[in-house]
XYZ file of C-alpha atoms in Angstrom:
655
model
C 42.468 -80.759 -18.616
C 39.638 -78.617 -19.907
C 36.215 -79.325 -21.339
C 35.191 -78.984 -24.962
C 31.853 -79.281 -26.698
C 31.645 -82.377 -28.885
C 29.397 -82.957 -31.908
C 26.539 -83.972 -29.622
C 26.640 -80.657 -27.799
C 28.175 -82.307 -24.693
C 31.447 -81.552 -22.926
C 34.446 -83.837 -23.107
C 37.916 -83.505 -21.575
C 40.711 -82.021 -23.713
C 43.961 -80.182 -23.035
C 43.507 -76.412 -23.013
C 46.110 -74.880 -25.347
C 45.724 -71.483 -23.655
C 47.392 -72.229 -20.329
C 49.575 -69.123 -20.325
C 47.825 -66.387 -18.391
C 45.146 -68.756 -17.085
C 45.238 -70.849 -13.929
C 41.793 -71.973 -12.723
C 43.275 -73.996 -9.845
C 45.388 -71.099 -8.556
C 44.052 -70.504 -5.031
C 44.748 -67.095 -3.547
C 42.786 -64.689 -1.420
C 41.837 -62.862 -4.620
C 40.635 -66.017 -6.367
C 38.679 -67.035 -3.281
C 37.060 -63.605 -3.296
C 36.138 -64.070 -6.949
C 34.688 -67.520 -6.201
C 32.578 -66.064 -3.397
C 31.393 -63.368 -5.778
C 30.437 -66.036 -8.317
C 28.437 -68.021 -5.726
C 26.685 -64.872 -4.562
C 25.794 -64.066 -8.165
C 24.171 -67.487 -8.534
C 22.220 -67.044 -5.280
C 21.031 -63.596 -6.368
C 19.806 -65.002 -9.688
C 17.906 -67.741 -7.855
C 16.178 -65.223 -5.600
C 15.376 -62.946 -8.540
C 13.645 -65.842 -10.286
C 11.660 -66.631 -7.142
C 10.652 -62.994 -6.817
C 9.625 -62.814 -10.458
C 7.536 -65.958 -10.115
C 5.860 -64.713 -6.944
C 5.042 -61.360 -8.559
C 3.549 -63.103 -11.599
C 1.441 -65.335 -9.372
C 0.291 -62.329 -7.381
C -0.917 -60.618 -10.546
C -2.548 -63.730 -11.948
C -4.521 -65.021 -8.946
C -7.745 -63.637 -7.641
C -7.816 -65.849 -4.544
C -7.429 -63.733 -1.427
C -5.864 -66.533 0.641
C -3.269 -67.310 -2.024
C -2.443 -63.612 -2.349
C -1.748 -63.369 1.380
C 0.590 -66.383 1.259
C 2.368 -65.026 -1.810
C 2.854 -61.626 -0.159
C 4.428 -63.280 2.878
C 6.734 -65.366 0.681
C 7.565 -62.320 -1.417
C 8.623 -60.474 1.728
C 11.004 -63.302 2.647
C 12.477 -63.350 -0.855
C 13.030 -59.596 -0.913
C 14.675 -59.701 2.510
C 17.038 -62.461 1.442
C 17.795 -60.606 -1.766
C 18.776 -57.509 0.194
C 21.062 -59.610 2.409
C 22.743 -61.173 -0.628
C 23.254 -57.804 -2.272
C 24.697 -56.501 0.966
C 27.129 -59.427 1.040
C 28.119 -58.688 -2.555
C 28.639 -55.023 -1.735
C 30.832 -56.076 1.197
C 32.942 -58.222 -1.133
C 33.299 -55.319 -3.551
C 34.330 -53.173 -0.577
C 37.127 -55.519 0.451
C 40.155 -53.243 0.342
C 42.431 -55.712 2.119
C 42.344 -58.583 -0.359
C 44.031 -56.943 -3.315
C 46.670 -54.941 -1.414
C 50.366 -55.767 -1.561
C 51.667 -57.315 1.662
C 54.579 -54.864 1.764
C 52.196 -51.887 1.569
C 50.634 -52.502 4.969
C 51.347 -48.926 6.069
C 49.957 -47.332 2.896
C 46.459 -45.982 2.417
C 44.430 -48.850 0.836
C 43.176 -48.580 -2.737
C 39.819 -49.496 -4.297
C 39.956 -52.364 -6.792
C 37.409 -53.519 -9.378
C 36.173 -57.102 -9.396
C 35.955 -59.126 -12.613
C 32.688 -59.825 -14.351
C 31.720 -63.513 -14.217
C 30.346 -65.372 -17.233
C 28.833 -68.699 -18.237
C 29.927 -71.110 -20.969
C 28.827 -70.326 -24.520
C 28.460 -72.852 -27.356
C 29.516 -71.545 -30.771
C 29.546 -74.951 -32.445
C 26.084 -75.449 -33.930
C 25.618 -71.872 -35.126
C 29.103 -71.525 -36.608
C 29.011 -74.897 -38.365
C 25.645 -74.080 -39.908
C 26.887 -70.663 -41.005
C 30.027 -72.159 -42.566
C 27.899 -74.532 -44.632
C 25.420 -71.815 -45.579
C 27.712 -68.863 -46.247
C 31.069 -70.415 -47.110
C 29.672 -73.568 -48.770
C 32.031 -75.841 -46.871
C 31.410 -78.686 -44.462
C 31.115 -77.328 -40.935
C 32.614 -80.526 -39.512
C 35.952 -79.573 -41.077
C 36.144 -76.688 -38.623
C 35.357 -78.515 -35.386
C 38.956 -78.106 -34.211
C 39.036 -74.284 -34.677
C 35.713 -74.053 -32.834
C 37.150 -76.165 -30.008
C 40.116 -73.785 -29.795
C 37.705 -70.852 -29.566
C 35.838 -72.610 -26.732
C 39.129 -73.308 -24.942
C 40.226 -69.671 -25.263
C 36.923 -68.379 -23.898
C 37.092 -70.811 -20.996
C 40.623 -69.639 -20.211
C 39.621 -65.959 -19.977
C 37.145 -66.789 -17.210
C 40.044 -67.298 -14.800
C 42.877 -64.978 -15.853
C 46.016 -64.702 -13.773
C 46.630 -61.439 -11.927
C 49.659 -60.738 -14.104
C 50.723 -59.337 -17.465
C 50.093 -62.815 -18.892
C 46.468 -62.553 -17.745
C 46.129 -59.179 -19.482
C 47.622 -60.650 -22.655
C 45.168 -63.556 -22.510
C 42.157 -61.228 -22.269
C 43.435 -58.984 -25.072
C 44.106 -62.043 -27.234
C 40.490 -63.137 -26.848
C 39.260 -59.590 -27.511
C 41.278 -59.436 -30.742
C 40.055 -62.907 -31.683
C 36.484 -61.643 -31.319
C 37.286 -59.003 -33.947
C 38.141 -61.790 -36.402
C 35.061 -63.784 -35.374
C 32.874 -60.739 -36.005
C 34.197 -60.420 -39.542
C 33.799 -64.135 -40.230
C 30.381 -64.871 -38.735
C 28.483 -61.641 -38.025
C 26.899 -59.975 -41.090
C 26.171 -56.256 -40.608
C 22.650 -55.580 -39.389
C 21.845 -59.249 -38.761
C 21.595 -61.194 -35.552
C 23.458 -64.441 -34.902
C 21.893 -66.730 -32.263
C 24.943 -67.160 -30.024
C 24.039 -66.070 -26.490
C 26.475 -64.500 -24.040
C 25.714 -64.307 -20.313
C 27.660 -61.993 -18.019
C 27.107 -60.976 -14.401
C 27.157 -57.348 -13.371
C 30.305 -56.960 -11.253
C 28.590 -54.481 -8.918
C 24.984 -55.667 -8.582
C 25.364 -59.387 -9.371
C 22.459 -59.349 -11.847
C 23.065 -61.480 -14.946
C 22.370 -60.208 -18.451
C 22.110 -62.409 -21.553
C 22.460 -60.999 -25.056
C 23.237 -62.358 -28.494
C 25.239 -59.322 -29.581
C 28.966 -59.867 -30.008
C 29.560 -56.271 -28.945
C 28.236 -57.183 -25.484
C 30.832 -59.951 -25.267
C 33.589 -57.581 -26.379
C 32.448 -54.874 -23.984
C 32.443 -57.305 -21.045
C 35.955 -58.487 -21.908
C 37.109 -54.858 -22.091
C 35.636 -54.227 -18.649
C 37.577 -57.190 -17.260
C 40.794 -55.907 -18.847
C 40.254 -52.578 -17.083
C 39.394 -54.347 -13.817
C 42.476 -56.573 -14.037
C 44.677 -53.539 -14.635
C 43.226 -51.999 -11.460
C 44.025 -55.175 -9.513
C 47.590 -55.178 -10.816
C 47.961 -51.547 -9.783
C 46.784 -52.297 -6.252
C 49.024 -55.369 -6.014
C 52.235 -53.342 -6.522
C 54.627 -52.644 -3.680
C 53.983 -48.995 -2.939
C 56.919 -48.964 -0.565
C 59.311 -48.706 -3.512
C 59.673 -46.204 -6.336
C 59.565 -48.939 -8.983
C 56.369 -50.359 -7.455
C 54.739 -46.926 -7.464
C 55.784 -46.353 -11.085
C 54.094 -49.619 -12.069
C 50.991 -48.795 -10.031
C 50.674 -45.399 -11.759
C 50.992 -47.038 -15.166
C 48.436 -49.763 -14.393
C 45.851 -47.311 -13.030
C 46.272 -45.065 -16.078
C 45.891 -48.077 -18.379
C 42.786 -49.153 -16.487
C 41.308 -45.688 -17.019
C 42.251 -45.878 -20.712
C 40.460 -49.187 -21.292
C 37.372 -48.037 -19.381
C 37.281 -44.787 -21.362
C 37.521 -46.722 -24.627
C 34.604 -48.857 -23.465
C 32.543 -45.842 -22.383
C 33.091 -43.968 -25.637
C 32.139 -46.926 -27.856
C 29.488 -48.769 -25.871
C 26.157 -46.978 -25.501
C 22.817 -48.350 -24.287
C 24.642 -50.553 -21.771
C 22.539 -53.527 -20.629
C 24.290 -53.782 -17.236
C 24.814 -51.069 -14.649
C 28.569 -51.581 -14.343
C 28.998 -50.588 -18.003
C 26.660 -47.600 -18.025
C 28.116 -44.258 -19.050
C 27.808 -42.743 -15.561
C 29.368 -45.754 -13.838
C 32.284 -45.924 -16.262
C 32.861 -42.172 -15.865
C 33.059 -42.724 -12.113
C 35.471 -45.654 -12.476
C 37.727 -43.649 -14.811
C 37.862 -40.801 -12.303
C 38.560 -43.285 -9.491
C 41.485 -44.881 -11.350
C 43.013 -41.482 -12.152
C 42.621 -40.352 -8.531
C 44.445 -43.445 -7.316
C 47.190 -42.903 -9.910
C 47.601 -39.305 -8.674
C 47.759 -40.607 -5.118
C 50.674 -42.843 -6.155
C 52.423 -39.824 -7.691
C 52.181 -38.088 -4.310
C 53.456 -41.178 -2.472
C 56.405 -41.493 -4.875
C 57.351 -37.862 -4.273
C 57.279 -38.353 -0.511
C 59.322 -41.540 -0.903
C 61.913 -39.856 -3.141
C 62.467 -36.787 -0.959
C 61.946 -38.489 2.399
C 60.951 -36.549 5.537
C 62.314 -33.306 4.105
C 61.936 -30.105 6.136
C 63.139 -27.780 3.379
C 60.753 -24.925 2.720
C 60.574 -25.538 -1.047
C 60.013 -29.297 -0.639
C 57.186 -28.812 1.855
C 55.487 -26.324 -0.472
C 55.636 -28.868 -3.319
C 54.288 -31.597 -1.005
C 51.457 -29.285 0.021
C 50.248 -28.587 -3.510
C 50.692 -32.215 -4.551
C 48.509 -33.388 -1.649
C 45.948 -30.693 -2.500
C 45.770 -32.071 -6.054
C 45.046 -35.584 -4.745
C 42.391 -34.184 -2.402
C 40.771 -32.275 -5.275
C 40.612 -35.380 -7.493
C 39.112 -37.509 -4.722
C 36.534 -34.785 -4.090
C 35.493 -35.089 -7.748
C 35.376 -38.864 -7.364
C 33.217 -38.536 -4.257
C 30.807 -36.259 -6.123
C 30.555 -38.863 -8.884
C 29.885 -41.653 -6.365
C 27.223 -39.488 -4.703
C 25.277 -38.923 -7.923
C 21.810 -40.459 -8.066
C 22.595 -42.457 -11.200
C 25.256 -44.646 -9.558
C 25.116 -44.407 -5.767
C 22.655 -47.304 -5.462
C 24.860 -49.569 -7.612
C 28.339 -49.050 -6.165
C 29.366 -50.266 -2.671
C 28.410 -47.841 0.091
C 31.980 -47.959 1.408
C 33.210 -46.213 -1.759
C 31.278 -43.138 -0.669
C 33.097 -43.181 2.674
C 36.556 -44.025 1.316
C 36.539 -41.254 -1.283
C 35.484 -38.526 1.155
C 37.921 -39.838 3.782
C 40.784 -39.691 1.293
C 39.757 -36.228 0.162
C 39.769 -34.979 3.771
C 42.990 -36.832 4.616
C 45.011 -35.454 1.713
C 43.581 -31.977 2.178
C 44.762 -32.231 5.787
C 48.215 -33.297 4.576
C 48.300 -30.296 2.223
C 47.726 -27.861 5.099
C 50.100 -29.804 7.356
C 52.958 -29.423 4.877
C 52.224 -25.728 4.410
C 52.455 -25.210 8.167
C 55.606 -27.346 8.251
C 57.181 -25.168 5.574
C 56.579 -22.007 7.631
C 57.902 -23.644 10.808
C 61.183 -24.684 9.197
C 64.254 -23.629 11.158
C 65.226 -20.018 10.516
C 68.491 -21.068 8.860
C 66.551 -22.922 6.120
C 63.807 -20.334 5.621
C 64.006 -17.940 2.660
C 63.610 -14.207 3.164
C 60.297 -12.803 4.355
C 59.513 -11.295 0.950
C 60.190 -14.622 -0.751
C 57.844 -16.381 1.690
C 55.043 -13.883 1.045
C 55.542 -14.165 -2.695
C 55.399 -17.974 -2.486
C 52.253 -17.934 -0.309
C 50.495 -15.696 -2.814
C 51.138 -18.331 -5.491
C 50.292 -21.348 -3.348
C 47.192 -20.114 -1.493
C 43.923 -18.448 -2.515
C 43.379 -15.845 0.203
C 40.089 -13.982 0.077
C 41.056 -10.381 0.826
C 37.435 -9.568 1.695
C 37.258 -12.297 4.345
C 38.385 -11.330 7.808
C 39.040 -14.984 8.629
C 41.753 -15.357 5.993
C 44.582 -13.557 7.714
C 47.709 -12.399 5.928
C 51.200 -13.651 6.709
C 53.114 -10.695 8.192
C 56.451 -10.022 9.847
C 54.799 -10.063 13.271
C 55.897 -13.294 14.988
C 52.616 -13.718 16.864
C 50.735 -13.207 13.610
C 52.911 -15.844 11.950
C 52.174 -18.365 14.703
C 48.458 -17.629 14.386
C 48.707 -18.188 10.624
C 50.340 -21.581 11.197
C 47.812 -22.540 13.887
C 44.930 -21.814 11.491
C 46.287 -24.458 9.124
C 47.119 -26.992 11.840
C 43.721 -26.618 13.496
C 42.159 -27.293 10.097
C 44.355 -30.395 9.757
C 43.113 -31.755 13.085
C 39.491 -30.959 12.181
C 39.781 -32.779 8.838
C 41.400 -35.835 10.398
C 38.728 -35.986 13.106
C 36.051 -35.883 10.400
C 37.783 -38.692 8.519
C 38.023 -40.835 11.668
C 34.343 -40.221 12.355
C 33.407 -41.336 8.845
C 35.549 -44.441 9.330
C 33.778 -45.390 12.555
C 30.378 -45.209 10.827
C 31.379 -47.524 7.950
C 30.902 -51.174 8.963
C 32.536 -52.513 5.812
C 35.742 -50.594 6.486
C 35.822 -51.639 10.127
C 35.662 -55.299 9.062
C 39.023 -54.861 7.263
C 42.383 -54.207 8.886
C 42.729 -50.796 10.525
C 45.378 -49.662 8.025
C 43.532 -46.502 7.075
C 42.739 -45.710 10.703
C 46.413 -46.084 11.645
C 47.364 -43.657 8.867
C 44.831 -41.136 10.168
C 46.099 -41.514 13.755
C 49.703 -40.964 12.671
C 48.759 -37.840 10.712
C 46.780 -36.541 13.684
C 49.651 -37.066 16.102
C 52.114 -35.284 13.821
C 49.770 -32.321 13.433
C 49.193 -32.097 17.206
C 52.927 -32.202 17.875
C 53.482 -29.333 15.477
C 50.538 -27.397 16.922
C 51.970 -27.663 20.416
C 55.095 -25.843 19.237
C 53.180 -22.749 18.161
C 50.522 -22.633 20.870
C 50.530 -19.679 23.306
C 48.259 -17.872 25.734
C 46.391 -16.135 22.907
C 44.971 -19.334 21.407
C 41.475 -17.864 21.801
C 42.141 -15.935 18.602
C 42.114 -19.216 16.670
C 38.324 -19.309 16.527
C 38.267 -16.079 14.537
C 40.542 -17.269 11.730
C 40.418 -20.074 9.168
C 43.001 -21.744 6.953
C 43.607 -20.176 3.572
C 42.711 -22.588 0.720
C 45.672 -24.163 -1.092
C 45.971 -24.175 -4.882
C 46.170 -27.778 -6.214
C 49.190 -28.383 -8.410
C 51.134 -31.463 -9.465
C 54.586 -32.026 -10.869
C 53.094 -34.961 -12.807
C 49.403 -34.723 -13.553
C 48.262 -38.226 -14.459
C 46.697 -38.897 -17.840
C 44.739 -41.689 -19.447
C 47.000 -44.235 -21.120
C 45.611 -45.985 -24.187
C 46.870 -49.555 -24.507
C 47.902 -50.725 -27.954
C 45.962 -53.950 -28.506
C 47.323 -54.301 -32.036
C 50.720 -55.434 -30.761
C 49.085 -58.635 -29.506
C 48.959 -60.734 -32.651
C 46.394 -63.528 -32.756
C 45.983 -66.650 -34.806
C 43.063 -66.700 -37.216
C 41.387 -69.946 -36.155
C 39.353 -70.009 -39.354
C 42.116 -69.100 -41.798
C 41.193 -72.064 -44.033
C 37.985 -70.230 -44.956
C 40.168 -67.864 -46.961
C 41.710 -64.413 -46.484
C 39.443 -62.458 -44.162
C 39.640 -59.354 -46.342
C 37.661 -61.277 -48.981
C 35.952 -64.272 -47.380
C 33.984 -62.681 -44.581
C 30.423 -62.195 -43.409
C 30.427 -58.720 -44.954
C 30.741 -60.117 -48.493
C 28.652 -62.439 -50.646
C 29.546 -64.641 -53.585
C 27.899 -67.326 -55.692
C 27.891 -70.978 -54.733
C 31.150 -72.699 -55.725
C 31.057 -74.208 -59.219
C 33.481 -76.613 -60.787
C 34.839 -76.265 -64.325
C 36.877 -78.898 -66.171
C 39.365 -77.368 -68.564
C 41.347 -79.006 -71.306
C 44.552 -77.484 -72.643
C 44.710 -76.905 -76.400
C 47.711 -76.068 -78.516
C 46.531 -72.559 -79.461
C 45.161 -71.049 -76.222
C 46.391 -73.427 -73.525
C 43.773 -73.359 -70.741
C 42.735 -69.906 -71.938
C 42.726 -67.734 -68.797
C 44.970 -65.417 -66.807
C 45.018 -65.133 -63.010
C 46.496 -62.439 -60.834
C 47.178 -61.750 -57.167
C 48.217 -63.627 -54.054
C 45.673 -64.853 -51.506
C 43.312 -65.045 -53.263
C 44.068 -65.329 -56.962
C 41.558 -63.702 -59.318
C 40.769 -64.290 -62.985
C 41.581 -61.100 -64.908
C 41.301 -62.357 -68.484
C 39.510 -65.168 -70.357
C 40.637 -65.946 -73.917
C 37.915 -66.092 -76.573
C 37.035 -69.501 -77.980
C 39.113 -71.165 -75.269
C 38.246 -74.041 -72.967
C 37.903 -71.560 -70.074
C 35.315 -69.484 -71.955
C 33.452 -72.565 -72.997
C 33.153 -73.719 -69.385
C 31.778 -70.338 -68.248
C 34.850 -68.886 -66.548
C 34.521 -65.105 -66.140
C 36.675 -62.147 -65.260
C 36.709 -61.440 -61.476
C 36.085 -65.107 -60.648
C 38.029 -66.185 -57.571
C 39.936 -69.436 -57.637
C 39.170 -71.447 -54.498
C 40.302 -74.993 -55.327
C 42.382 -76.919 -57.864
C 41.392 -80.573 -58.255
C 39.823 -80.452 -54.792
C 42.841 -78.791 -53.116
C 41.938 -75.580 -51.228
C 43.983 -72.731 -52.729
C 42.292 -69.724 -51.075
C 45.383 -69.027 -49.016
C 48.038 -70.147 -51.513
C 50.354 -67.816 -53.372
C 50.153 -67.271 -57.114
C 53.318 -69.217 -57.952
C 52.122 -72.229 -55.940
C 48.737 -72.218 -57.698
C 50.404 -72.029 -61.094
C 52.674 -74.957 -60.234
C 49.689 -76.976 -59.030
C 47.698 -76.294 -62.228
C 50.591 -77.058 -64.531
C 51.299 -80.295 -62.697
C 47.879 -81.585 -63.688
C 48.928 -81.994 -67.308
C 46.499 -81.442 -70.193
C 43.354 -81.171 -68.075
C 42.498 -79.572 -64.746
C 39.432 -79.204 -62.537
C 38.974 -75.770 -60.959
C 36.503 -74.577 -58.337
C 35.420 -70.943 -58.692
C 33.174 -68.412 -57.001
C 31.913 -65.126 -58.432
C 31.617 -61.990 -56.245
C 28.084 -60.651 -55.904
C 27.100 -56.995 -55.937
C 24.892 -55.741 -53.063
C 21.791 -55.680 -55.295
C 22.201 -59.319 -56.220
C 22.758 -60.673 -52.717
C 20.128 -63.137 -51.545
C 18.364 -62.463 -48.267
C 19.330 -64.922 -45.545
C 17.310 -64.839 -42.341
C 19.346 -66.184 -39.446
C 17.497 -64.277 -36.730
C 16.003 -66.254 -33.875
C 14.073 -65.123 -30.815
C 14.815 -61.712 -29.300
C 17.540 -60.919 -26.844
C 16.957 -62.014 -23.271
C 16.818 -59.102 -20.845
C 18.188 -56.599 -23.330
C 17.256 -52.927 -23.125
C 16.763 -52.094 -26.765
C 17.714 -54.951 -29.021
C 18.011 -53.036 -32.272
C 19.684 -49.886 -31.020
C 21.890 -51.800 -28.598
C 22.978 -54.130 -31.367
C 23.892 -51.276 -33.679
C 25.744 -49.422 -30.948
C 27.699 -52.431 -29.810
C 28.739 -53.275 -33.355
C 30.853 -50.131 -33.112
C 33.231 -52.057 -30.863
C 34.262 -54.160 -33.852
C 35.621 -53.300 -37.232
C 33.208 -53.263 -40.150
C 34.189 -53.504 -43.786
C 32.893 -51.188 -46.471
C 32.730 -51.226 -50.231
C 31.184 -53.616 -52.684
C 32.721 -56.895 -53.658
C 33.860 -55.667 -57.053
C 35.442 -52.529 -55.662
C 37.306 -54.626 -53.129
C 38.535 -57.039 -55.763
C 39.648 -54.211 -58.041
C 41.713 -52.758 -55.232
C 43.265 -56.172 -54.636
C 44.090 -56.502 -58.291
C 45.523 -53.008 -58.386
C 47.723 -53.719 -55.408
C 48.894 -57.031 -56.750
C 49.973 -55.332 -59.984
C 52.858 -53.868 -58.003
C 53.752 -56.996 -56.092
C 53.355 -59.947 -58.443
C 52.884 -60.296 -62.189
C 49.873 -61.867 -63.796
C 50.152 -65.529 -64.543
C 48.787 -66.358 -67.974
C 47.788 -69.966 -68.414
C 47.640 -70.024 -72.160
C 49.801 -72.071 -74.419
C 53.194 -72.487 -72.802
């Protein structure tokens, strides 16, 4: 059972029709984590209100004793706020929760948490707008509004599955229809949406539908990231799915970044979204590397090791870019501190693996090694040796020189792994999780040491004078952003009875409905001709007919016949309905209005709560939805023109 808003603005129990993809009672470690995040968000809001009140009192009072007490209380509030934000950052740093149980030996991934929201009541505003704009009783649409409430409630607790993604996309597409129905361009509608920042926990309330759509898009991207992390990375099929989900997550976040400017919350700012896109692509590239290792196994072939080396170098390079993005001043105070450590640890780890595989390739058994010239040619392609640097030695035919070349790479591997382990030990949030990452680092270190022992000799002192030659990053499959096709998710138009959305929308205006009573005569019949399906339009009025006498005009739209709504009926059905009325019929008509004749309707209420720039933000966020262009008459002419090809005019003269 779910709750709906009744006519008194209160909630009553009803069945939620949107059960697929939503399970609010589904208790998992991930849902518990989300519930903890929600409670922390509420506690942070409470402390922010206390701090705001204390700061206002401090500015308002001139009493020295009161000021001292307020300062003490303000210190307590700020301390508690820092603790709560630290707890939230720790939750966002939880790498264990979202991982697949079968991937216990894999390097953990970073996952995005969902944005939380509060209930929103569309009922009063939408009913009033239906009566004002569409000239119908708002109470007739209480059921569609209830369905909208039920759908929005369902998207607050989406399943971690494809069904959950479909549910979120369905609501996003439904918002596109709602925008056309109830949101006139350039005007504000007093429906308020509250969402919590997924990273900082601060809540933002706005009355812009674009903010609602942007928040839903963020959650779609976050849910894709959770699905990617939940895959079994111990299988090729699981890695293929993980790659796809991470690329789709990056695609949704990029779409949001490119179309949502002046973000009111930090998690949807341009810099933060750029970071998250880079993070998702880095994790997708990491899965490409893992799939290659899984496919080829512990291969010791020279060519395979060279490919592994460049693939690992590509992952390291992408994580280095991600680390630079996390380190930037614009986002580093908003994202969890552990992200800074994880990204640099992964960059060092995969760079170490790149040099390990290069050394492994050169230490392959002589029977499997290519000729010396082929090795040199391959190294020139794979590495970037600085000929001017004395530390970058060249691979030669001298066996001692070859061992020294290999030791330079293996020593670098050990140095990188030691740095990664050191970073791990300094990160409290990582230490609180399972030591999966640490075990991976230890295994890599042991393998490198074993290989180093094979090439060590009495001249190891030379190692301090040489350094590993940088490796050129290259991938057999460079990941790309995948754009999801939302249009394949068809949605029901809850307010279809208002008429076809291409005509009866908030972007268009028409006169108040008027009723004409027509009487059929022997010469002219009813005296008018209609054309087109959904809706049907008057294209001709006979002179001296009953239709002309009652004021029927060309371009009038037929909306009802004897009280029966015909906005969505086909032409043949309307004709049959009119003819069944006999010698007289009562028609309800509306006339399209040109932009210059539209009346001004002020539906703006008080300004947006905690918005950055209400006007500019509103205009920018409207870009997330489709807007309709063209005047009413131009639109109707195009409809008439199109209907000329599809259905003939129906003349209701003497028949």
